XYZ file of C-alpha atoms in Angstrom:
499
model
C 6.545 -11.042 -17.393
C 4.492 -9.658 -20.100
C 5.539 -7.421 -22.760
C 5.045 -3.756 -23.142
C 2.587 -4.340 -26.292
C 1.060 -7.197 -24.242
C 0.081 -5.191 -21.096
C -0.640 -2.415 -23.175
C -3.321 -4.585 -25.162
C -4.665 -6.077 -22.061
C -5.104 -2.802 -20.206
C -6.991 -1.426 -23.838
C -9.394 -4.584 -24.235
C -9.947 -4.677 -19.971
C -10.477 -0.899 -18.816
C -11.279 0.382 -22.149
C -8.986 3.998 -21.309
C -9.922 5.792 -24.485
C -8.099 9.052 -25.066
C -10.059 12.146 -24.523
C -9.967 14.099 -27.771
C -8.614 17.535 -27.750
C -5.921 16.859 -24.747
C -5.645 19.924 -22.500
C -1.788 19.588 -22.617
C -0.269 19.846 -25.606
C 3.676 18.719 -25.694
C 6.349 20.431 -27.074
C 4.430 23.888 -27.146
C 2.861 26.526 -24.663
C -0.678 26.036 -24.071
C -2.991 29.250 -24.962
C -5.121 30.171 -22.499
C -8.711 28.853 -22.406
C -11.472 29.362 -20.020
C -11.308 25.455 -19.432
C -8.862 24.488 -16.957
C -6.396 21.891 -16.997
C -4.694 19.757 -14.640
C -1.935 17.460 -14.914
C -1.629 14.281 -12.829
C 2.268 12.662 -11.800
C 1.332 9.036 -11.099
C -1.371 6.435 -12.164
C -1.941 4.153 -8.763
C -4.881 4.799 -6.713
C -4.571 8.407 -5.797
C -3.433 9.194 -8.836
C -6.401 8.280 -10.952
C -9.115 8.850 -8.080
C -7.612 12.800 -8.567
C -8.126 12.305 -12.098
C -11.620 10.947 -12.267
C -12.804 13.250 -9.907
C -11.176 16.308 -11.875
C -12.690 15.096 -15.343
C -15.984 14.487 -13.677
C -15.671 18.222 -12.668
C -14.957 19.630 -16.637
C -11.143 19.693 -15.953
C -9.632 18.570 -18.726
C -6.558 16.127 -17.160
C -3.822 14.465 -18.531
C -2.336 11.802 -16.227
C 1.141 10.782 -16.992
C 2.441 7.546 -15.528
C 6.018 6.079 -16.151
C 4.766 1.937 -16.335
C 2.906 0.472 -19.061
C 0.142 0.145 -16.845
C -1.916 1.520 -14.502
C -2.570 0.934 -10.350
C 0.938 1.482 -9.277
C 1.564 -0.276 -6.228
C -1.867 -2.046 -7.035
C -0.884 -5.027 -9.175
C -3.380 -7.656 -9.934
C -1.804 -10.389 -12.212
C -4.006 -13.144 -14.385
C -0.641 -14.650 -15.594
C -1.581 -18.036 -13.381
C -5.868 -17.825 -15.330
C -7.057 -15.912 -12.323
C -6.640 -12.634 -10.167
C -3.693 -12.545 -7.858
C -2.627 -9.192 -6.606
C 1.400 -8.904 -6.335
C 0.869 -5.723 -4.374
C -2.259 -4.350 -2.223
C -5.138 -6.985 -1.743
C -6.946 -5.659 1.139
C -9.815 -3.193 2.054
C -8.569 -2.357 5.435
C -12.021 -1.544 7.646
C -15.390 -3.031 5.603
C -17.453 -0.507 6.721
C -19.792 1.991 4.841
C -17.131 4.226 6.690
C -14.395 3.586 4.174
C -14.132 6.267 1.051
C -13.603 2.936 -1.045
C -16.747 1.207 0.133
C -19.060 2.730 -2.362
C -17.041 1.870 -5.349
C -16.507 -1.380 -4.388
C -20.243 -2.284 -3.445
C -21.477 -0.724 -6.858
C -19.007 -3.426 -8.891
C -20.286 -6.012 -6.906
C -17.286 -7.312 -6.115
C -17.060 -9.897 -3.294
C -14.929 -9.639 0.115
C -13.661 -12.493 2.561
C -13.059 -11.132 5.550
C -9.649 -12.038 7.595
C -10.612 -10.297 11.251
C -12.462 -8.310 12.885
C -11.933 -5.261 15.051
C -8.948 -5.126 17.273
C -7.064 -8.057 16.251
C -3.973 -8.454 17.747
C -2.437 -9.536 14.090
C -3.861 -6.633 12.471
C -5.016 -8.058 9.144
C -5.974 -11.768 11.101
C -8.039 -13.254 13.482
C -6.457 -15.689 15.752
C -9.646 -18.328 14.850
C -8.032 -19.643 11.404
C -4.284 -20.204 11.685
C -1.585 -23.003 12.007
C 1.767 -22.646 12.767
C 4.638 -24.992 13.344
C 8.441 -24.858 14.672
C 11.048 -25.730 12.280
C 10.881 -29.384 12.684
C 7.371 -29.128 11.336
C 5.484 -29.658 14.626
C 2.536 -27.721 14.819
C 2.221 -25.458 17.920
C -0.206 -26.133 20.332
C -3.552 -23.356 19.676
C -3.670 -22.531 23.144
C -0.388 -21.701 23.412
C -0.327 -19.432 20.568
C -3.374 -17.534 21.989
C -1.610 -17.289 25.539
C 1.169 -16.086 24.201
C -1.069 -13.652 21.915
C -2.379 -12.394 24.823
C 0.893 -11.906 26.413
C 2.020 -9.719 23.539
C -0.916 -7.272 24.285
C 0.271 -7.144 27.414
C 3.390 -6.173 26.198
C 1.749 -3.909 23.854
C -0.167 -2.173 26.588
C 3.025 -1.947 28.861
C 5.128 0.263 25.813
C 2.428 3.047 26.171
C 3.791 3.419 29.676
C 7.558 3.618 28.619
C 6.178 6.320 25.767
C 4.763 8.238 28.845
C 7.836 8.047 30.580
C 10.381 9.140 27.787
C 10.198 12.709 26.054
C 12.861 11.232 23.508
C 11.499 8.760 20.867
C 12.895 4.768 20.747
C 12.124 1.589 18.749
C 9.228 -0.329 19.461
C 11.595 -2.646 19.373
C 13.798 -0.912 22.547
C 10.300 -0.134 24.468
C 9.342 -4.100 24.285
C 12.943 -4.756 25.557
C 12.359 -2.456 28.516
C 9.011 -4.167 29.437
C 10.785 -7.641 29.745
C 13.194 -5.917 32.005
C 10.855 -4.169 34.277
C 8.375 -7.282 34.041
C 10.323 -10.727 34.185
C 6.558 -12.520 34.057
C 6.115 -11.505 30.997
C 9.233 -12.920 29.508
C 8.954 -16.003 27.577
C 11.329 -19.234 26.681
C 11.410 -22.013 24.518
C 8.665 -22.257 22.201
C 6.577 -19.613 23.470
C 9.022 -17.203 22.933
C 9.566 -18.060 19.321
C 6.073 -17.796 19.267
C 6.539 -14.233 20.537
C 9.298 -13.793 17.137
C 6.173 -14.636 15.045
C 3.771 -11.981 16.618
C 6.598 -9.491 16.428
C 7.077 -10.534 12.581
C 3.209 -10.149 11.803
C 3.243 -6.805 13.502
C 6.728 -5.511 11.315
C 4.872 -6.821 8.119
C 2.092 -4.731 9.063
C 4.639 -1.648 9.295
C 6.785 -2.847 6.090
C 9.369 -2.526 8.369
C 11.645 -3.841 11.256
C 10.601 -3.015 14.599
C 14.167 -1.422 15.641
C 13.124 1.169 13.218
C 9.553 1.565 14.089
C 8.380 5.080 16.234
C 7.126 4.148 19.577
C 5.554 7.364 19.952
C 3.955 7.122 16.486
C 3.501 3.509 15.537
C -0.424 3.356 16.940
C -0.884 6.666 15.449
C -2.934 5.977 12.391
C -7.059 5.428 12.835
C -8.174 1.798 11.955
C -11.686 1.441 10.764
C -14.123 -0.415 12.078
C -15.095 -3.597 10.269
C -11.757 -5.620 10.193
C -10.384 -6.451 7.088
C -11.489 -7.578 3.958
C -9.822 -9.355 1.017
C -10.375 -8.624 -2.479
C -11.132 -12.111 -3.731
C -11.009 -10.486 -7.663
C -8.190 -8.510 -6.602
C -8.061 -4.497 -7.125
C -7.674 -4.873 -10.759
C -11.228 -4.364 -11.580
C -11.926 -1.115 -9.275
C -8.802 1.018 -10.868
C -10.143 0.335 -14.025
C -13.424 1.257 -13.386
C -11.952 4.325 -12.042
C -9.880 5.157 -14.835
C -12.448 4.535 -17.495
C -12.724 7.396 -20.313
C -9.680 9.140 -19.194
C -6.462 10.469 -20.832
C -3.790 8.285 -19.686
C -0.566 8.482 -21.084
C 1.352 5.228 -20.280
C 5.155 4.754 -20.317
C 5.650 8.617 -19.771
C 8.274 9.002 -16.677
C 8.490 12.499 -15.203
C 11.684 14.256 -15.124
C 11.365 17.572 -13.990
C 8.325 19.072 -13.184
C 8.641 23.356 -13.399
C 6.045 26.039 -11.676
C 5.510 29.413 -12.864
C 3.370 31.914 -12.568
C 0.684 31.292 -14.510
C 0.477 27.507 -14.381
C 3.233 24.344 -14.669
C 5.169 22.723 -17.170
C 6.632 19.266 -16.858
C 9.353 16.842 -19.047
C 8.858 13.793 -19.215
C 12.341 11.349 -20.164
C 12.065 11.713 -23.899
C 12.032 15.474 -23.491
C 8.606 16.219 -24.713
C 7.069 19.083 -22.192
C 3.431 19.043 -21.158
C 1.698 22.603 -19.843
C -1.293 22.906 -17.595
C -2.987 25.588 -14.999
C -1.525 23.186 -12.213
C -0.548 19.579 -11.471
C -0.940 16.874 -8.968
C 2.204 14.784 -7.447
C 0.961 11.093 -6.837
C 4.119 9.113 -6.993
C 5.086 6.793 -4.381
C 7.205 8.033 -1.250
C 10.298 6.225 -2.538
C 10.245 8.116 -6.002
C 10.331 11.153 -4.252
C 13.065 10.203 -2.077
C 15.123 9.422 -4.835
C 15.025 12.726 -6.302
C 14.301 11.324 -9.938
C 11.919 13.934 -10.410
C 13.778 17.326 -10.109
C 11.945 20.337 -9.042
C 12.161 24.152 -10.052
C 12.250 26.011 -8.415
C 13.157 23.742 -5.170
C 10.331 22.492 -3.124
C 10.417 24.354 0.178
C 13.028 23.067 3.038
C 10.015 22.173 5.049
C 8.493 19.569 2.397
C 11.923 18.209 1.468
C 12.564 17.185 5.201
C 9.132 15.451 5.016
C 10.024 13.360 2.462
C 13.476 12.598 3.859
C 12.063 12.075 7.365
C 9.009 9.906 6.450
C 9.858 6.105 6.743
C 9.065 3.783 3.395
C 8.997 -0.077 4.335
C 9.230 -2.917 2.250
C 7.144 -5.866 2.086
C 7.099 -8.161 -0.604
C 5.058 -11.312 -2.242
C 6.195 -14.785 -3.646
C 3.322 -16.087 -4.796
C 3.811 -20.259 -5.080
C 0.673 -21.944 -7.320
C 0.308 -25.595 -6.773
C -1.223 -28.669 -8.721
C -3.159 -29.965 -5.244
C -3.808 -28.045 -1.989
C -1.814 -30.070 1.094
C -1.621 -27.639 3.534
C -4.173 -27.252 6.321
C -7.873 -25.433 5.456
C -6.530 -22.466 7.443
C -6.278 -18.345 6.165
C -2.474 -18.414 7.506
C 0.065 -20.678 8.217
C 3.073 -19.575 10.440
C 7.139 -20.588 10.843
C 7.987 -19.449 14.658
C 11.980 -18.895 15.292
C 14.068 -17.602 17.533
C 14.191 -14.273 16.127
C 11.663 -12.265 13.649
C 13.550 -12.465 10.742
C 13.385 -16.135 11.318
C 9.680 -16.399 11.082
C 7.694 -16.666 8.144
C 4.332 -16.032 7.045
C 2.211 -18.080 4.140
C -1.454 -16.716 3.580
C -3.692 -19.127 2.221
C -5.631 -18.204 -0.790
C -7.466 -21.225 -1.184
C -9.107 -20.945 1.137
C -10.401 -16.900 0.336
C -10.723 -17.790 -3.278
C -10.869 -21.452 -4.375
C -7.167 -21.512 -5.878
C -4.157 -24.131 -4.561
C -1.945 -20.885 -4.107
C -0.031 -19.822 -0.846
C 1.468 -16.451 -0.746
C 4.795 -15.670 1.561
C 5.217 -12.077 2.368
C 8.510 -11.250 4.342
C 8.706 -7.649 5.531
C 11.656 -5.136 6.448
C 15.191 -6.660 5.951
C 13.911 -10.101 4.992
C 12.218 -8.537 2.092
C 15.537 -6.413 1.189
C 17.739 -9.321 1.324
C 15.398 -12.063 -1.072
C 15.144 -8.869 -3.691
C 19.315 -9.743 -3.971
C 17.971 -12.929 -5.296
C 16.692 -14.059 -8.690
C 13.074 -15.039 -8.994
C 13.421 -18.199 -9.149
C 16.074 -18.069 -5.971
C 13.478 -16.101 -4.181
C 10.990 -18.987 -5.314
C 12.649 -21.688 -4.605
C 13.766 -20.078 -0.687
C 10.249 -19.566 -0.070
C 9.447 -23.418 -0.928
C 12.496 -24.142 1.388
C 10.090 -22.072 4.282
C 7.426 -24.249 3.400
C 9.192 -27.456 3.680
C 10.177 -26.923 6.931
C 6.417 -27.419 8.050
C 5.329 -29.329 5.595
C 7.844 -32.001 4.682
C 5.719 -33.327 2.075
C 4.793 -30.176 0.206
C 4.625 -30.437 -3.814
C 6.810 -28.700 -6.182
C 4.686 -25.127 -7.405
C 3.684 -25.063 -11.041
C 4.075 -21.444 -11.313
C 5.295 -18.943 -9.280
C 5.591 -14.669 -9.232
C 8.066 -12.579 -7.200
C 7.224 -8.652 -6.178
C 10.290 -6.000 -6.046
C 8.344 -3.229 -4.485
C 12.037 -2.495 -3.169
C 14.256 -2.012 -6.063
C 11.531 -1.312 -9.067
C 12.405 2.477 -9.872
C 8.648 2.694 -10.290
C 8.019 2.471 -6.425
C 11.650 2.211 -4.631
C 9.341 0.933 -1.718
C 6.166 -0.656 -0.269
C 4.288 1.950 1.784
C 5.253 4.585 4.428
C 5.555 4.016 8.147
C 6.631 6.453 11.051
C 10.574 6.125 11.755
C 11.835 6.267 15.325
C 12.163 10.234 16.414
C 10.103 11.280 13.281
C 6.475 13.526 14.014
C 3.618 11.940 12.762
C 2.609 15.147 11.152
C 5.142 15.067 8.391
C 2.304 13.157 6.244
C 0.356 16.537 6.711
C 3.114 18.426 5.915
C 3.786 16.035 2.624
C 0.129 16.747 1.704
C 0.253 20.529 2.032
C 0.204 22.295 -1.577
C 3.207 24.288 -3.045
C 1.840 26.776 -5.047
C 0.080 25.279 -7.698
C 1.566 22.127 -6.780
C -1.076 19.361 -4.713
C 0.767 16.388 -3.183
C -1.571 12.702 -2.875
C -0.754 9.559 -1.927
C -0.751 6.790 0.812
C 1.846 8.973 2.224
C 0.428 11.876 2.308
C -3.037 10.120 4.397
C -2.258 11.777 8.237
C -5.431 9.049 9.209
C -4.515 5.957 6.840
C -1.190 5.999 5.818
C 0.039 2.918 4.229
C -3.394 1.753 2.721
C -5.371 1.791 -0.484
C -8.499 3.935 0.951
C -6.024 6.234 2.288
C -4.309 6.890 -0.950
C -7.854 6.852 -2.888
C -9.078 9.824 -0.213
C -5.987 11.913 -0.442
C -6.140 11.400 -4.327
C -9.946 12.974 -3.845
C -8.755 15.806 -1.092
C -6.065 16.969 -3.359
C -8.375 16.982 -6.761
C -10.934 19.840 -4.506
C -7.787 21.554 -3.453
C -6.913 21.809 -6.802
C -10.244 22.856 -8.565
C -10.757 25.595 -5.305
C -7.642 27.205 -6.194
C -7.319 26.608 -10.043
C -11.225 28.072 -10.202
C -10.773 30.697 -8.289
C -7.820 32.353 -10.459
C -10.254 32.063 -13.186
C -12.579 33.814 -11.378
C -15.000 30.855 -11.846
C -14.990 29.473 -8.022
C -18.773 28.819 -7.097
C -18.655 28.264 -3.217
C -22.121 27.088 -3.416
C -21.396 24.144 -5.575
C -21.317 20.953 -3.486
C -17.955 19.877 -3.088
C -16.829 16.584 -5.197
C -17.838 13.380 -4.032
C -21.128 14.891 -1.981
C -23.756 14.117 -4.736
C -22.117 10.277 -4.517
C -25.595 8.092 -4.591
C -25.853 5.785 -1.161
C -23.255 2.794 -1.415
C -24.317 -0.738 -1.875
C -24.039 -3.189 0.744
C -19.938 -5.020 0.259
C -20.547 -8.677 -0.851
C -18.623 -9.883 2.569
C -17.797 -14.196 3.606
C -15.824 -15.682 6.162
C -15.662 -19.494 5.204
């Protein structure tokens, strides 16, 4: 792990985030009133600094406080092996001109390899590029994968019905159940049906979370994109940074207690120095605000404190193995099939999107909660285990990295997901300003919850919110002025493979 100073240095030499002179929110003393209005920002991952660039674009002056010594949040990208890897989000889910990210990406130039294409039944992956093997390392027959693909569909298809049937919510996990009851031909045994484990697995990484806890009335709720899904070969490193360029970013600064009044907001951060500003924008993780780490006064309303109790906040996590040699098969994934989800295991092959010998095993839901219990080099060394069991002959890694989206206080969680007899409008409802309080976040995305676009676009909905309402109690609020983001010059094509 690097040190403070370290990351602090690389962040300074890398994104160049110089300090805007003349701060707008001056610590440990009220702020006098000025005809330029100020905005403070909770959080420095996507939505967090897409609220601030936009903001500071518009003559705000912001002040974004983030608790790590760095900046992306739940956006990691780590050059600790001599290249990008990203420990946390690495896709653009739906390449499309569509996606609010699109632009930003195409202007850096920065190059895509695309892992499926519309309406795959793996979500993230295309059934055209994969291996996997039972636990005696004998690879599964294609064919029989893609049956067995298309009987989960099926199955798919078959919960709508049960959600049709039942006014009272279940588990995706419960509706499946009641499809192999109702439909014996679609039941499976012996390999297929550990086959069926996998394709369950893939679609609870997906969610973060285990299927028994999975909404079947809300699970197929959110809007994919068209396009499929893209990988960020560079990793998201270099679009936060271009994002956060020229902005006042005030690392290592975890937020206490954040206080509205009247005339504006004033928040503590852990060292007790107090920062003032006409209003502020919340754009911590889910998790954070679960854990009540960051008290509010007065109390948020009953209404938004239920949505952030009610909302559901997976886990999925990376161990990233980096060989000597590449040994494994020139395929995007390879697969472990079991007799029961948590069985299964997932590698995705990098070397194959980016010319590095590195594979990168990402359990989900209770897997993932159980390996953060281990050390890093446990959780190394289990995922090598994985590994063996397909590929007898695999090499020792070189290097290897272990996520903790679970248990690091910064996150407390990987992304949100809709629980079993939650609404699907409690992301709205998470969104919705308190007074001069605006809410952003992957959580707060009622369309893409759970994804780096949606967290950039609520980071941009909440910034307008912000500027409507803080202008027009300065009496400033010009409703001919084209809203932020409209005078955005036409996006450059994405850079997009598929080796």
């Amino acid at each position: 792990m690097e040190s403070r100073e370290q990351s602090n240095r690389q962040l300074t030499r890398e994104s160049k985030l110089l300090l805007v002179a003349g701060a707008p929110c001056n610590s440990d003393v009220e702020r006098r009133y000025t005809a330029s209005p100020s905005v403070i920002i909770v959080g420095g991952g996507f939505a967090g600094i897409a609220a601030a660039r936009a903001l500071h674009d518009a003559s705000f002056q912001v002040t974004l406080l983030e608790s790590r010594n760095r900046i992306g949040g739940r956006v990691h990208t780590d050059y600790s092996f001599g290249f990008p890897v990203d420990l946390g989000a690495s896709w653009l889910h739906g390449v499309c001109k569509e996606n609010p990210l699109a632009p930003v990406i195409g202007r850096l130039g920065l190059p895509l390899y695309r892992t499926s294409g519309d309406n795959s039944v793996l979500y993230d992956h295309d059934l055209e590029s994969y291996a996997l093997f039972d636990m005696d390392g004998n690879q599964v027959p294609q064919g029989l994968v893609k049956k067995v693909g298309e009987a989960f569909e099926r199955i798919l298809e078959e919960t709508d019905k049960i959600r049709q049937e039942h006014i009272e919510d279940m588990s995706i996990l419960r509706a499946i159940s009641i499809v192999l009851e109702r439909k014996p031909e679609l039941r499976l045994e012996g390999i297929a049906h550990k086959v069926l484990q996998w394709y369950l697995c893939r679609m609870e990484g997906w969610f973060a979370a285990d299927a028994d806890t999975i909404s079947l009335k809300c699970w197929d709720q959110a809007k994919l994109l068209p396009g499929g899904h893209g990988l960020m070969v560079r990793g998201y490193r270099p679009v936060i940074n271009t994002l956060a360029k020229g902005l006042d970013i005030r690392l290592s600064h975890r937020v206490t207690k954040i206080m509205r009044r009247h005339n504006g907001v004033k928040i503590t951060v852990d060292d007790g120095r107090t920062f003032i500003a006409d209003a502020a924008i919340v754009a911590v993780p889910l998790g954070v605000l679960k854990s009540n780490s960051i008290k509010f006064e007065p109390r948020l309303p009953e209404w938004k404190e239920a949505a952030i109790a009610d909302l559901g906040v997976g886990i999925e996590n990376k161990i990233i193995l980096h060989f000597e040699n590449v040994f494994w098969p020139n395929v995007e994934f390879l697969g472990v099939v079991a007799e029961t989800s948590y069985g299964c295991s997932y590698f995705l092959n990098l070397h194959k999107a980016t010319g590095h010998s590195v594979l990168v095993y990402m359990p989900a839901g209770q897997l993932a909660r159980d390996i953060e219990k281990m050390s890093d080099e446990t959780a190394a060394n289990f995922a090598f285990i994985q590994l063996k069991k397909i590929l007898p002959n695999a090499s020792t890694p070189i290097h290897y990295l272990v996520s903790r989206w679970g248990t690091d206080v910064n996150s407390l969680g990987s992304y949100s997901y809709d629980a079993v007899g939650k609404p699907h409008d409690l992301y709205e409802k998470l969104r919705v300003p308190v007074d001069n309080l605006f809410f952003a976040g992957e959580a707060t995305s009622v369309d893409y919850p759970g994804s780096v676009h949606g967290a950039y676009s609520t980071g941009l909905m909440a910034a307008e919110d912000c500027r409507m309402r803080v202008l027009e109690r300065y009496g400033e609020l010009d409703l001919f002025q084209p809203v932020m983001g409209e005078d955005t010059p036409v996006s450059v094509p994405l850079l997009i493979s598929r080796m």
